[in-house]
Amino acid sequence: MGGNTGYFEFSTVDWNQMWSATWETIWMTVVSIVAVAVLGYFIGLLLFETSGSHNLIVRIINWIVALFVNVFRSIPFIILIVLLLPFTKQVVGTIIGPVAALPSLIVSAAPFYGRMVELAFHEIDRGVLEASDAMGASQWQIITKVLLPESLPALISGITVTTISLIGYTAMAGAIGAGGLGNLAYQEGFESSNNTVTLVATVIIVLIVFAFQFIGDFATRKVDKRVL
């Protein structure tokens, strides 16, 4: 390997390539987090609705979903990527590029967020749910008018934490050809011994994390009725 070893030789940075990689990272994060938010919500809702039931079939469903969540939360992301390569090839037709990273990103993060959704629902005052049920509210009304509004601050806070984890996952996925800043930092930075590229990519990733954290915190404060 050859190249410079300094951190501030910015003339060696291909800025068009850097901005393209930045866009790929943001795109992978946004697309995957939308899918994770939807899937995670339904996983968490299913876990919540089937918990504590005396019905055998419902308990089996809860056990299966909980097993799925626990298994995929336990697999290190870099191993999950490799494990899902055949599935990714079947679904998107390739194992290289930003689109190919989506299945692994979604499968890794959705169970994690689903568990956070379940915990958010369990934190709701049981008296509120019982009162809604006593007033004749349907299950759909309880979900949309009670569960979702009451848990919204925790749900937004949870998706913010999940988003930040996903940004880190995109960087790891980039190391095996998924594109984005992780791929650029590895190929053009590490493999080319160009520390400046690695530094710039790292700074941009940190700024992206800060931006998503700010947006998440702002949204949480806006919907939290406890904040004056």
JSON list of C-alpha atoms in Angstrom, two decimals:
[
{"chain": "A", "resi": 1, "resn": "MET", "atom": "CA", "xyz": [0.00, 0.00, 0.00]},
{"chain": "A", "resi": 2, "resn": "GLY", "atom": "CA", "xyz": [1.22, 3.49, -0.75]},
{"chain": "A", "resi": 3, "resn": "GLY", "atom": "CA", "xyz": [0.00, 7.01, -0.28]},
{"chain": "A", "resi": 4, "resn": "ASN", "atom": "CA", "xyz": [0.14, 9.74, 2.30]},
{"chain": "A", "resi": 5, "resn": "THR", "atom": "CA", "xyz": [-0.02, 9.20, 6.04]},
{"chain": "A", "resi": 6, "resn": "GLY", "atom": "CA", "xyz": [-1.14, 12.69, 7.08]},
{"chain": "A", "resi": 7, "resn": "TYR", "atom": "CA", "xyz": [-4.61, 13.62, 8.27]},
{"chain": "A", "resi": 8, "resn": "PHE", "atom": "CA", "xyz": [-4.90, 17.08, 6.76]},
{"chain": "A", "resi": 9, "resn": "GLU", "atom": "CA", "xyz": [-3.84, 16.72, 3.14]},
{"chain": "A", "resi": 10, "resn": "PHE", "atom": "CA", "xyz": [-7.25, 17.70, 1.80]},
{"chain": "A", "resi": 11, "resn": "SER", "atom": "CA", "xyz": [-6.00, 18.04, -1.77]},
{"chain": "A", "resi": 12, "resn": "THR", "atom": "CA", "xyz": [-5.95, 14.23, -1.92]},
{"chain": "A", "resi": 13, "resn": "VAL", "atom": "CA", "xyz": [-9.70, 14.00, -1.28]},
{"chain": "A", "resi": 14, "resn": "ASP", "atom": "CA", "xyz": [-12.05, 13.46, -4.21]},
{"chain": "A", "resi": 15, "resn": "TRP", "atom": "CA", "xyz": [-14.88, 15.66, -2.96]},
{"chain": "A", "resi": 16, "resn": "ASN", "atom": "CA", "xyz": [-17.39, 14.56, -5.61]},
{"chain": "A", "resi": 17, "resn": "GLN", "atom": "CA", "xyz": [-16.80, 10.98, -4.52]},
{"chain": "A", "resi": 18, "resn": "MET", "atom": "CA", "xyz": [-17.11, 12.02, -0.86]},
{"chain": "A", "resi": 19, "resn": "TRP", "atom": "CA", "xyz": [-20.47, 13.77, -1.40]},
{"chain": "A", "resi": 20, "resn": "SER", "atom": "CA", "xyz": [-21.74, 10.81, -3.43]},
{"chain": "A", "resi": 21, "resn": "ALA", "atom": "CA", "xyz": [-20.78, 8.45, -0.59]},
{"chain": "A", "resi": 22, "resn": "THR", "atom": "CA", "xyz": [-22.43, 10.79, 1.91]},
{"chain": "A", "resi": 23, "resn": "TRP", "atom": "CA", "xyz": [-25.68, 10.71, -0.05]},
{"chain": "A", "resi": 24, "resn": "GLU", "atom": "CA", "xyz": [-25.51, 6.91, -0.23]},
{"chain": "A", "resi": 25, "resn": "THR", "atom": "CA", "xyz": [-25.11, 6.70, 3.56]},
{"chain": "A", "resi": 26, "resn": "ILE", "atom": "CA", "xyz": [-28.04, 9.06, 4.16]},
{"chain": "A", "resi": 27, "resn": "TRP", "atom": "CA", "xyz": [-30.17, 7.20, 1.61]},
{"chain": "A", "resi": 28, "resn": "MET", "atom": "CA", "xyz": [-29.44, 3.79, 3.16]},
{"chain": "A", "resi": 29, "resn": "THR", "atom": "CA", "xyz": [-30.21, 5.18, 6.63]},
{"chain": "A", "resi": 30, "resn": "VAL", "atom": "CA", "xyz": [-33.48, 6.89, 5.70]},
{"chain": "A", "resi": 31, "resn": "VAL", "atom": "CA", "xyz": [-34.90, 4.03, 3.61]},
{"chain": "A", "resi": 32, "resn": "SER", "atom": "CA", "xyz": [-33.98, 1.39, 6.17]},
{"chain": "A", "resi": 33, "resn": "ILE", "atom": "CA", "xyz": [-35.26, 3.40, 9.13]},
{"chain": "A", "resi": 34, "resn": "VAL", "atom": "CA", "xyz": [-38.67, 3.89, 7.48]},
{"chain": "A", "resi": 35, "resn": "ALA", "atom": "CA", "xyz": [-38.95, 0.13, 7.00]},
{"chain": "A", "resi": 36, "resn": "VAL", "atom": "CA", "xyz": [-37.63, -0.51, 10.51]},
{"chain": "A", "resi": 37, "resn": "ALA", "atom": "CA", "xyz": [-40.14, 1.92, 12.04]},
{"chain": "A", "resi": 38, "resn": "VAL", "atom": "CA", "xyz": [-43.07, 0.16, 10.37]},
{"chain": "A", "resi": 39, "resn": "LEU", "atom": "CA", "xyz": [-41.89, -3.41, 10.96]},
{"chain": "A", "resi": 40, "resn": "GLY", "atom": "CA", "xyz": [-40.65, -2.66, 14.46]},
{"chain": "A", "resi": 41, "resn": "TYR", "atom": "CA", "xyz": [-43.95, -1.08, 15.42]},
{"chain": "A", "resi": 42, "resn": "PHE", "atom": "CA", "xyz": [-45.91, -4.14, 14.36]},
{"chain": "A", "resi": 43, "resn": "ILE", "atom": "CA", "xyz": [-43.44, -6.51, 16.02]},
{"chain": "A", "resi": 44, "resn": "GLY", "atom": "CA", "xyz": [-43.68, -4.53, 19.26]},
{"chain": "A", "resi": 45, "resn": "LEU", "atom": "CA", "xyz": [-47.47, -4.34, 19.02]},
{"chain": "A", "resi": 46, "resn": "LEU", "atom": "CA", "xyz": [-47.70, -8.09, 18.45]},
{"chain": "A", "resi": 47, "resn": "LEU", "atom": "CA", "xyz": [-45.44, -8.79, 21.44]},
{"chain": "A", "resi": 48, "resn": "PHE", "atom": "CA", "xyz": [-47.48, -6.43, 23.62]},
{"chain": "A", "resi": 49, "resn": "GLU", "atom": "CA", "xyz": [-50.89, -7.73, 22.57]},
{"chain": "A", "resi": 50, "resn": "THR", "atom": "CA", "xyz": [-49.91, -11.39, 23.01]},
{"chain": "A", "resi": 51, "resn": "SER", "atom": "CA", "xyz": [-48.11, -10.99, 26.34]},
{"chain": "A", "resi": 52, "resn": "GLY", "atom": "CA", "xyz": [-49.75, -12.30, 29.49]},
{"chain": "A", "resi": 53, "resn": "SER", "atom": "CA", "xyz": [-52.43, -14.22, 27.60]},
{"chain": "A", "resi": 54, "resn": "HIS", "atom": "CA", "xyz": [-53.81, -17.50, 28.95]},
{"chain": "A", "resi": 55, "resn": "ASN", "atom": "CA", "xyz": [-54.70, -18.69, 25.44]},
{"chain": "A", "resi": 56, "resn": "LEU", "atom": "CA", "xyz": [-52.24, -21.36, 24.34]},
{"chain": "A", "resi": 57, "resn": "ILE", "atom": "CA", "xyz": [-52.21, -20.31, 20.68]},
{"chain": "A", "resi": 58, "resn": "VAL", "atom": "CA", "xyz": [-51.59, -16.67, 21.61]},
{"chain": "A", "resi": 59, "resn": "ARG", "atom": "CA", "xyz": [-48.80, -17.68, 23.97]},
{"chain": "A", "resi": 60, "resn": "ILE", "atom": "CA", "xyz": [-47.18, -19.75, 21.21]},
{"chain": "A", "resi": 61, "resn": "ILE", "atom": "CA", "xyz": [-47.34, -16.76, 18.85]},
{"chain": "A", "resi": 62, "resn": "ASN", "atom": "CA", "xyz": [-45.72, -14.58, 21.51]},
{"chain": "A", "resi": 63, "resn": "TRP", "atom": "CA", "xyz": [-42.99, -17.16, 22.06]},
{"chain": "A", "resi": 64, "resn": "ILE", "atom": "CA", "xyz": [-42.23, -17.45, 18.33]},
{"chain": "A", "resi": 65, "resn": "VAL", "atom": "CA", "xyz": [-42.07, -13.68, 17.80]},
{"chain": "A", "resi": 66, "resn": "ALA", "atom": "CA", "xyz": [-39.97, -13.20, 20.95]},
{"chain": "A", "resi": 67, "resn": "LEU", "atom": "CA", "xyz": [-37.60, -15.95, 19.77]},
{"chain": "A", "resi": 68, "resn": "PHE", "atom": "CA", "xyz": [-37.24, -14.23, 16.38]},
{"chain": "A", "resi": 69, "resn": "VAL", "atom": "CA", "xyz": [-36.50, -10.91, 18.09]},
{"chain": "A", "resi": 70, "resn": "ASN", "atom": "CA", "xyz": [-33.98, -12.36, 20.53]},
{"chain": "A", "resi": 71, "resn": "VAL", "atom": "CA", "xyz": [-32.15, -14.38, 17.87]},
{"chain": "A", "resi": 72, "resn": "PHE", "atom": "CA", "xyz": [-31.69, -11.54, 15.40]},
{"chain": "A", "resi": 73, "resn": "ARG", "atom": "CA", "xyz": [-30.81, -9.06, 18.15]},
{"chain": "A", "resi": 74, "resn": "SER", "atom": "CA", "xyz": [-28.03, -11.42, 19.22]},
{"chain": "A", "resi": 75, "resn": "ILE", "atom": "CA", "xyz": [-26.31, -11.87, 15.85]},
{"chain": "A", "resi": 76, "resn": "PRO", "atom": "CA", "xyz": [-23.41, -9.44, 15.26]},
{"chain": "A", "resi": 77, "resn": "PHE", "atom": "CA", "xyz": [-24.20, -7.26, 12.27]},
{"chain": "A", "resi": 78, "resn": "ILE", "atom": "CA", "xyz": [-21.13, -8.16, 10.23]},
{"chain": "A", "resi": 79, "resn": "ILE", "atom": "CA", "xyz": [-22.03, -11.87, 10.57]},
{"chain": "A", "resi": 80, "resn": "LEU", "atom": "CA", "xyz": [-25.68, -11.16, 9.72]},
{"chain": "A", "resi": 81, "resn": "ILE", "atom": "CA", "xyz": [-24.62, -9.51, 6.46]},
{"chain": "A", "resi": 82, "resn": "VAL", "atom": "CA", "xyz": [-22.73, -12.64, 5.40]},
{"chain": "A", "resi": 83, "resn": "LEU", "atom": "CA", "xyz": [-25.56, -14.89, 6.61]},
{"chain": "A", "resi": 84, "resn": "LEU", "atom": "CA", "xyz": [-28.11, -13.00, 4.50]},
{"chain": "A", "resi": 85, "resn": "LEU", "atom": "CA", "xyz": [-26.03, -12.80, 1.32]},
{"chain": "A", "resi": 86, "resn": "PRO", "atom": "CA", "xyz": [-28.02, -15.55, -0.50]},
{"chain": "A", "resi": 87, "resn": "PHE", "atom": "CA", "xyz": [-31.31, -13.95, 0.59]},
{"chain": "A", "resi": 88, "resn": "THR", "atom": "CA", "xyz": [-30.06, -10.50, -0.48]},
{"chain": "A", "resi": 89, "resn": "LYS", "atom": "CA", "xyz": [-29.03, -11.89, -3.87]},
{"chain": "A", "resi": 90, "resn": "GLN", "atom": "CA", "xyz": [-32.50, -13.36, -4.37]},
{"chain": "A", "resi": 91, "resn": "VAL", "atom": "CA", "xyz": [-34.36, -10.21, -3.28]},
{"chain": "A", "resi": 92, "resn": "VAL", "atom": "CA", "xyz": [-32.38, -7.38, -4.90]},
{"chain": "A", "resi": 93, "resn": "GLY", "atom": "CA", "xyz": [-30.35, -9.30, -7.49]},
{"chain": "A", "resi": 94, "resn": "THR", "atom": "CA", "xyz": [-26.94, -8.21, -6.20]},
{"chain": "A", "resi": 95, "resn": "ILE", "atom": "CA", "xyz": [-24.80, -8.28, -3.08]},
{"chain": "A", "resi": 96, "resn": "ILE", "atom": "CA", "xyz": [-22.92, -5.07, -3.92]},
{"chain": "A", "resi": 97, "resn": "GLY", "atom": "CA", "xyz": [-24.09, -1.48, -3.49]},
{"chain": "A", "resi": 98, "resn": "PRO", "atom": "CA", "xyz": [-26.40, 0.53, -1.21]},
{"chain": "A", "resi": 99, "resn": "VAL", "atom": "CA", "xyz": [-29.57, -1.35, -2.19]},
{"chain": "A", "resi": 100, "resn": "ALA", "atom": "CA", "xyz": [-27.92, -4.67, -1.29]},
{"chain": "A", "resi": 101, "resn": "ALA", "atom": "CA", "xyz": [-27.30, -3.37, 2.24]},
{"chain": "A", "resi": 102, "resn": "LEU", "atom": "CA", "xyz": [-31.00, -2.76, 2.95]},
{"chain": "A", "resi": 103, "resn": "PRO", "atom": "CA", "xyz": [-32.11, -6.33, 3.83]},
{"chain": "A", "resi": 104, "resn": "SER", "atom": "CA", "xyz": [-29.35, -6.73, 6.42]},
{"chain": "A", "resi": 105, "resn": "LEU", "atom": "CA", "xyz": [-29.93, -3.26, 7.86]},
{"chain": "A", "resi": 106, "resn": "ILE", "atom": "CA", "xyz": [-33.67, -3.83, 8.20]},
{"chain": "A", "resi": 107, "resn": "VAL", "atom": "CA", "xyz": [-33.44, -7.38, 9.57]},
{"chain": "A", "resi": 108, "resn": "SER", "atom": "CA", "xyz": [-30.86, -6.34, 12.15]},
{"chain": "A", "resi": 109, "resn": "ALA", "atom": "CA", "xyz": [-32.65, -3.21, 13.39]},
{"chain": "A", "resi": 110, "resn": "ALA", "atom": "CA", "xyz": [-36.36, -4.11, 13.21]},
{"chain": "A", "resi": 111, "resn": "PRO", "atom": "CA", "xyz": [-36.25, -6.66, 16.09]},
{"chain": "A", "resi": 112, "resn": "PHE", "atom": "CA", "xyz": [-34.23, -4.20, 18.19]},
{"chain": "A", "resi": 113, "resn": "TYR", "atom": "CA", "xyz": [-36.78, -1.44, 17.65]},
{"chain": "A", "resi": 114, "resn": "GLY", "atom": "CA", "xyz": [-39.65, -3.88, 18.06]},
{"chain": "A", "resi": 115, "resn": "ARG", "atom": "CA", "xyz": [-38.49, -4.66, 21.58]},
{"chain": "A", "resi": 116, "resn": "MET", "atom": "CA", "xyz": [-38.26, -0.92, 22.34]},
{"chain": "A", "resi": 117, "resn": "VAL", "atom": "CA", "xyz": [-41.83, -0.47, 21.07]},
{"chain": "A", "resi": 118, "resn": "GLU", "atom": "CA", "xyz": [-43.05, -3.27, 23.32]},
{"chain": "A", "resi": 119, "resn": "LEU", "atom": "CA", "xyz": [-41.35, -1.69, 26.35]},
{"chain": "A", "resi": 120, "resn": "ALA", "atom": "CA", "xyz": [-42.86, 1.70, 25.47]},
{"chain": "A", "resi": 121, "resn": "PHE", "atom": "CA", "xyz": [-46.35, 0.16, 25.41]},
{"chain": "A", "resi": 122, "resn": "HIS", "atom": "CA", "xyz": [-45.79, -1.57, 28.74]},
{"chain": "A", "resi": 123, "resn": "GLU", "atom": "CA", "xyz": [-44.87, 1.77, 30.33]},
{"chain": "A", "resi": 124, "resn": "ILE", "atom": "CA", "xyz": [-48.35, 3.17, 29.62]},
{"chain": "A", "resi": 125, "resn": "ASP", "atom": "CA", "xyz": [-50.55, 3.40, 32.70]},
{"chain": "A", "resi": 126, "resn": "ARG", "atom": "CA", "xyz": [-52.75, 0.29, 32.73]},
{"chain": "A", "resi": 127, "resn": "GLY", "atom": "CA", "xyz": [-55.56, 2.39, 34.14]},
{"chain": "A", "resi": 128, "resn": "VAL", "atom": "CA", "xyz": [-55.73, 4.38, 30.91]},
{"chain": "A", "resi": 129, "resn": "LEU", "atom": "CA", "xyz": [-56.07, 1.22, 28.85]},
{"chain": "A", "resi": 130, "resn": "GLU", "atom": "CA", "xyz": [-58.65, -0.27, 31.21]},
{"chain": "A", "resi": 131, "resn": "ALA", "atom": "CA", "xyz": [-60.69, 2.95, 31.17]},
{"chain": "A", "resi": 132, "resn": "SER", "atom": "CA", "xyz": [-60.70, 2.98, 27.36]},
{"chain": "A", "resi": 133, "resn": "ASP", "atom": "CA", "xyz": [-61.82, -0.64, 27.32]},
{"chain": "A", "resi": 134, "resn": "ALA", "atom": "CA", "xyz": [-64.55, 0.06, 29.88]},
{"chain": "A", "resi": 135, "resn": "MET", "atom": "CA", "xyz": [-65.91, 2.89, 27.73]},
{"chain": "A", "resi": 136, "resn": "GLY", "atom": "CA", "xyz": [-66.40, 0.44, 24.87]},
{"chain": "A", "resi": 137, "resn": "ALA", "atom": "CA", "xyz": [-63.45, 1.39, 22.70]},
{"chain": "A", "resi": 138, "resn": "SER", "atom": "CA", "xyz": [-62.59, -1.18, 20.05]},
{"chain": "A", "resi": 139, "resn": "GLN", "atom": "CA", "xyz": [-59.13, -2.75, 19.89]},
{"chain": "A", "resi": 140, "resn": "TRP", "atom": "CA", "xyz": [-58.30, -0.59, 16.87]},
{"chain": "A", "resi": 141, "resn": "GLN", "atom": "CA", "xyz": [-59.39, 2.56, 18.73]},
{"chain": "A", "resi": 142, "resn": "ILE", "atom": "CA", "xyz": [-57.28, 1.61, 21.75]},
{"chain": "A", "resi": 143, "resn": "ILE", "atom": "CA", "xyz": [-54.25, 1.10, 19.51]},
{"chain": "A", "resi": 144, "resn": "THR", "atom": "CA", "xyz": [-54.66, 4.31, 17.50]},
{"chain": "A", "resi": 145, "resn": "LYS", "atom": "CA", "xyz": [-56.16, 6.62, 20.16]},
{"chain": "A", "resi": 146, "resn": "VAL", "atom": "CA", "xyz": [-54.41, 5.40, 23.31]},
{"chain": "A", "resi": 147, "resn": "LEU", "atom": "CA", "xyz": [-51.34, 3.21, 22.71]},
{"chain": "A", "resi": 148, "resn": "LEU", "atom": "CA", "xyz": [-49.81, 5.27, 19.91]},
{"chain": "A", "resi": 149, "resn": "PRO", "atom": "CA", "xyz": [-50.37, 8.78, 21.34]},
{"chain": "A", "resi": 150, "resn": "GLU", "atom": "CA", "xyz": [-49.38, 7.84, 24.89]},
{"chain": "A", "resi": 151, "resn": "SER", "atom": "CA", "xyz": [-46.19, 6.08, 23.82]},
{"chain": "A", "resi": 152, "resn": "LEU", "atom": "CA", "xyz": [-45.20, 8.49, 21.01]},
{"chain": "A", "resi": 153, "resn": "PRO", "atom": "CA", "xyz": [-42.34, 10.25, 22.87]},
{"chain": "A", "resi": 154, "resn": "ALA", "atom": "CA", "xyz": [-40.78, 6.90, 23.75]},
{"chain": "A", "resi": 155, "resn": "LEU", "atom": "CA", "xyz": [-41.32, 5.62, 20.20]},
{"chain": "A", "resi": 156, "resn": "ILE", "atom": "CA", "xyz": [-39.59, 8.65, 18.68]},
{"chain": "A", "resi": 157, "resn": "SER", "atom": "CA", "xyz": [-36.76, 8.41, 21.20]},
{"chain": "A", "resi": 158, "resn": "GLY", "atom": "CA", "xyz": [-36.40, 4.72, 20.36]},
{"chain": "A", "resi": 159, "resn": "ILE", "atom": "CA", "xyz": [-36.32, 5.27, 16.60]},
{"chain": "A", "resi": 160, "resn": "THR", "atom": "CA", "xyz": [-33.67, 7.96, 17.15]},
{"chain": "A", "resi": 161, "resn": "VAL", "atom": "CA", "xyz": [-31.44, 5.50, 19.02]},
{"chain": "A", "resi": 162, "resn": "THR", "atom": "CA", "xyz": [-32.09, 2.88, 16.32]},
{"chain": "A", "resi": 163, "resn": "THR", "atom": "CA", "xyz": [-31.23, 5.36, 13.56]},
{"chain": "A", "resi": 164, "resn": "ILE", "atom": "CA", "xyz": [-27.87, 6.14, 15.14]},
{"chain": "A", "resi": 165, "resn": "SER", "atom": "CA", "xyz": [-27.13, 2.42, 15.37]},
{"chain": "A", "resi": 166, "resn": "LEU", "atom": "CA", "xyz": [-28.10, 2.03, 11.71]},
{"chain": "A", "resi": 167, "resn": "ILE", "atom": "CA", "xyz": [-25.66, 4.75, 10.67]},
{"chain": "A", "resi": 168, "resn": "GLY", "atom": "CA", "xyz": [-22.91, 2.70, 12.31]},
{"chain": "A", "resi": 169, "resn": "TYR", "atom": "CA", "xyz": [-24.22, -0.42, 10.56]},
{"chain": "A", "resi": 170, "resn": "THR", "atom": "CA", "xyz": [-24.04, 1.32, 7.14]},
{"chain": "A", "resi": 171, "resn": "ALA", "atom": "CA", "xyz": [-20.37, 2.01, 7.78]},
{"chain": "A", "resi": 172, "resn": "MET", "atom": "CA", "xyz": [-19.74, -1.66, 8.59]},
{"chain": "A", "resi": 173, "resn": "ALA", "atom": "CA", "xyz": [-21.74, -2.74, 5.52]},
{"chain": "A", "resi": 174, "resn": "GLY", "atom": "CA", "xyz": [-19.60, -0.41, 3.42]},
{"chain": "A", "resi": 175, "resn": "ALA", "atom": "CA", "xyz": [-16.50, -2.39, 4.36]},
{"chain": "A", "resi": 176, "resn": "ILE", "atom": "CA", "xyz": [-17.80, -5.33, 2.31]},
{"chain": "A", "resi": 177, "resn": "GLY", "atom": "CA", "xyz": [-18.97, -3.33, -0.69]},
{"chain": "A", "resi": 178, "resn": "ALA", "atom": "CA", "xyz": [-22.30, -1.79, 0.29]},
{"chain": "A", "resi": 179, "resn": "GLY", "atom": "CA", "xyz": [-21.21, 1.72, -0.68]},
{"chain": "A", "resi": 180, "resn": "GLY", "atom": "CA", "xyz": [-21.47, 4.86, 1.41]},
{"chain": "A", "resi": 181, "resn": "LEU", "atom": "CA", "xyz": [-18.92, 6.50, 3.65]},
{"chain": "A", "resi": 182, "resn": "GLY", "atom": "CA", "xyz": [-17.85, 3.23, 5.24]},
{"chain": "A", "resi": 183, "resn": "ASN", "atom": "CA", "xyz": [-16.91, 1.82, 1.85]},
{"chain": "A", "resi": 184, "resn": "LEU", "atom": "CA", "xyz": [-15.08, 5.01, 0.91]},
{"chain": "A", "resi": 185, "resn": "ALA", "atom": "CA", "xyz": [-13.19, 5.15, 4.22]},
{"chain": "A", "resi": 186, "resn": "TYR", "atom": "CA", "xyz": [-12.12, 1.52, 3.81]},
{"chain": "A", "resi": 187, "resn": "GLN", "atom": "CA", "xyz": [-11.18, 1.46, 0.12]},
{"chain": "A", "resi": 188, "resn": "GLU", "atom": "CA", "xyz": [-9.95, 4.99, -0.51]},
{"chain": "A", "resi": 189, "resn": "GLY", "atom": "CA", "xyz": [-8.78, 5.59, 3.05]},
{"chain": "A", "resi": 190, "resn": "PHE", "atom": "CA", "xyz": [-7.47, 2.46, 4.71]},
{"chain": "A", "resi": 191, "resn": "GLU", "atom": "CA", "xyz": [-6.47, 0.41, 1.66]},
{"chain": "A", "resi": 192, "resn": "SER", "atom": "CA", "xyz": [-4.85, 3.43, -0.01]},
{"chain": "A", "resi": 193, "resn": "SER", "atom": "CA", "xyz": [-3.20, 4.60, 3.24]},
{"chain": "A", "resi": 194, "resn": "ASN", "atom": "CA", "xyz": [-4.99, 7.93, 2.83]},
{"chain": "A", "resi": 195, "resn": "ASN", "atom": "CA", "xyz": [-5.75, 9.02, 6.39]},
{"chain": "A", "resi": 196, "resn": "THR", "atom": "CA", "xyz": [-7.31, 12.26, 5.22]},
{"chain": "A", "resi": 197, "resn": "VAL", "atom": "CA", "xyz": [-10.13, 10.42, 3.43]},
{"chain": "A", "resi": 198, "resn": "THR", "atom": "CA", "xyz": [-10.72, 8.30, 6.53]},
{"chain": "A", "resi": 199, "resn": "LEU", "atom": "CA", "xyz": [-10.79, 11.41, 8.75]},
{"chain": "A", "resi": 200, "resn": "VAL", "atom": "CA", "xyz": [-13.17, 13.34, 6.50]},
{"chain": "A", "resi": 201, "resn": "ALA", "atom": "CA", "xyz": [-15.52, 10.34, 6.17]},
{"chain": "A", "resi": 202, "resn": "THR", "atom": "CA", "xyz": [-15.48, 9.92, 9.96]},
{"chain": "A", "resi": 203, "resn": "VAL", "atom": "CA", "xyz": [-16.28, 13.60, 10.57]},
{"chain": "A", "resi": 204, "resn": "ILE", "atom": "CA", "xyz": [-19.18, 13.47, 8.09]},
{"chain": "A", "resi": 205, "resn": "ILE", "atom": "CA", "xyz": [-20.59, 10.34, 9.77]},
{"chain": "A", "resi": 206, "resn": "VAL", "atom": "CA", "xyz": [-20.37, 12.09, 13.17]},
{"chain": "A", "resi": 207, "resn": "LEU", "atom": "CA", "xyz": [-22.19, 15.13, 11.74]},
{"chain": "A", "resi": 208, "resn": "ILE", "atom": "CA", "xyz": [-24.93, 12.89, 10.30]},
{"chain": "A", "resi": 209, "resn": "VAL", "atom": "CA", "xyz": [-25.34, 11.27, 13.73]},
{"chain": "A", "resi": 210, "resn": "PHE", "atom": "CA", "xyz": [-25.56, 14.69, 15.39]},
{"chain": "A", "resi": 211, "resn": "ALA", "atom": "CA", "xyz": [-28.18, 15.81, 12.85]},
{"chain": "A", "resi": 212, "resn": "PHE", "atom": "CA", "xyz": [-30.41, 12.77, 13.39]},
{"chain": "A", "resi": 213, "resn": "GLN", "atom": "CA", "xyz": [-29.97, 13.05, 17.17]},
{"chain": "A", "resi": 214, "resn": "PHE", "atom": "CA", "xyz": [-31.02, 16.72, 17.07]},
{"chain": "A", "resi": 215, "resn": "ILE", "atom": "CA", "xyz": [-34.07, 15.98, 14.92]},
{"chain": "A", "resi": 216, "resn": "GLY", "atom": "CA", "xyz": [-35.08, 13.08, 17.18]},
{"chain": "A", "resi": 217, "resn": "ASP", "atom": "CA", "xyz": [-34.65, 15.07, 20.39]},
{"chain": "A", "resi": 218, "resn": "PHE", "atom": "CA", "xyz": [-36.58, 18.02, 18.92]},
{"chain": "A", "resi": 219, "resn": "ALA", "atom": "CA", "xyz": [-39.46, 15.77, 17.80]},
{"chain": "A", "resi": 220, "resn": "THR", "atom": "CA", "xyz": [-39.55, 14.03, 21.19]},
{"chain": "A", "resi": 221, "resn": "ARG", "atom": "CA", "xyz": [-39.84, 17.33, 23.03]},
{"chain": "A", "resi": 222, "resn": "LYS", "atom": "CA", "xyz": [-42.59, 18.51, 20.69]},
{"chain": "A", "resi": 223, "resn": "VAL", "atom": "CA", "xyz": [-44.85, 15.49, 21.32]},
{"chain": "A", "resi": 224, "resn": "ASP", "atom": "CA", "xyz": [-44.03, 14.95, 25.00]},
{"chain": "A", "resi": 225, "resn": "LYS", "atom": "CA", "xyz": [-46.92, 16.34, 27.05]},
{"chain": "A", "resi": 226, "resn": "ARG", "atom": "CA", "xyz": [-44.75, 16.32, 30.16]},
{"chain": "A", "resi": 227, "resn": "VAL", "atom": "CA", "xyz": [-42.43, 18.96, 28.66]},
{"chain": "A", "resi": 228, "resn": "LEU", "atom": "CA", "xyz": [-43.69, 22.50, 29.14]}
]
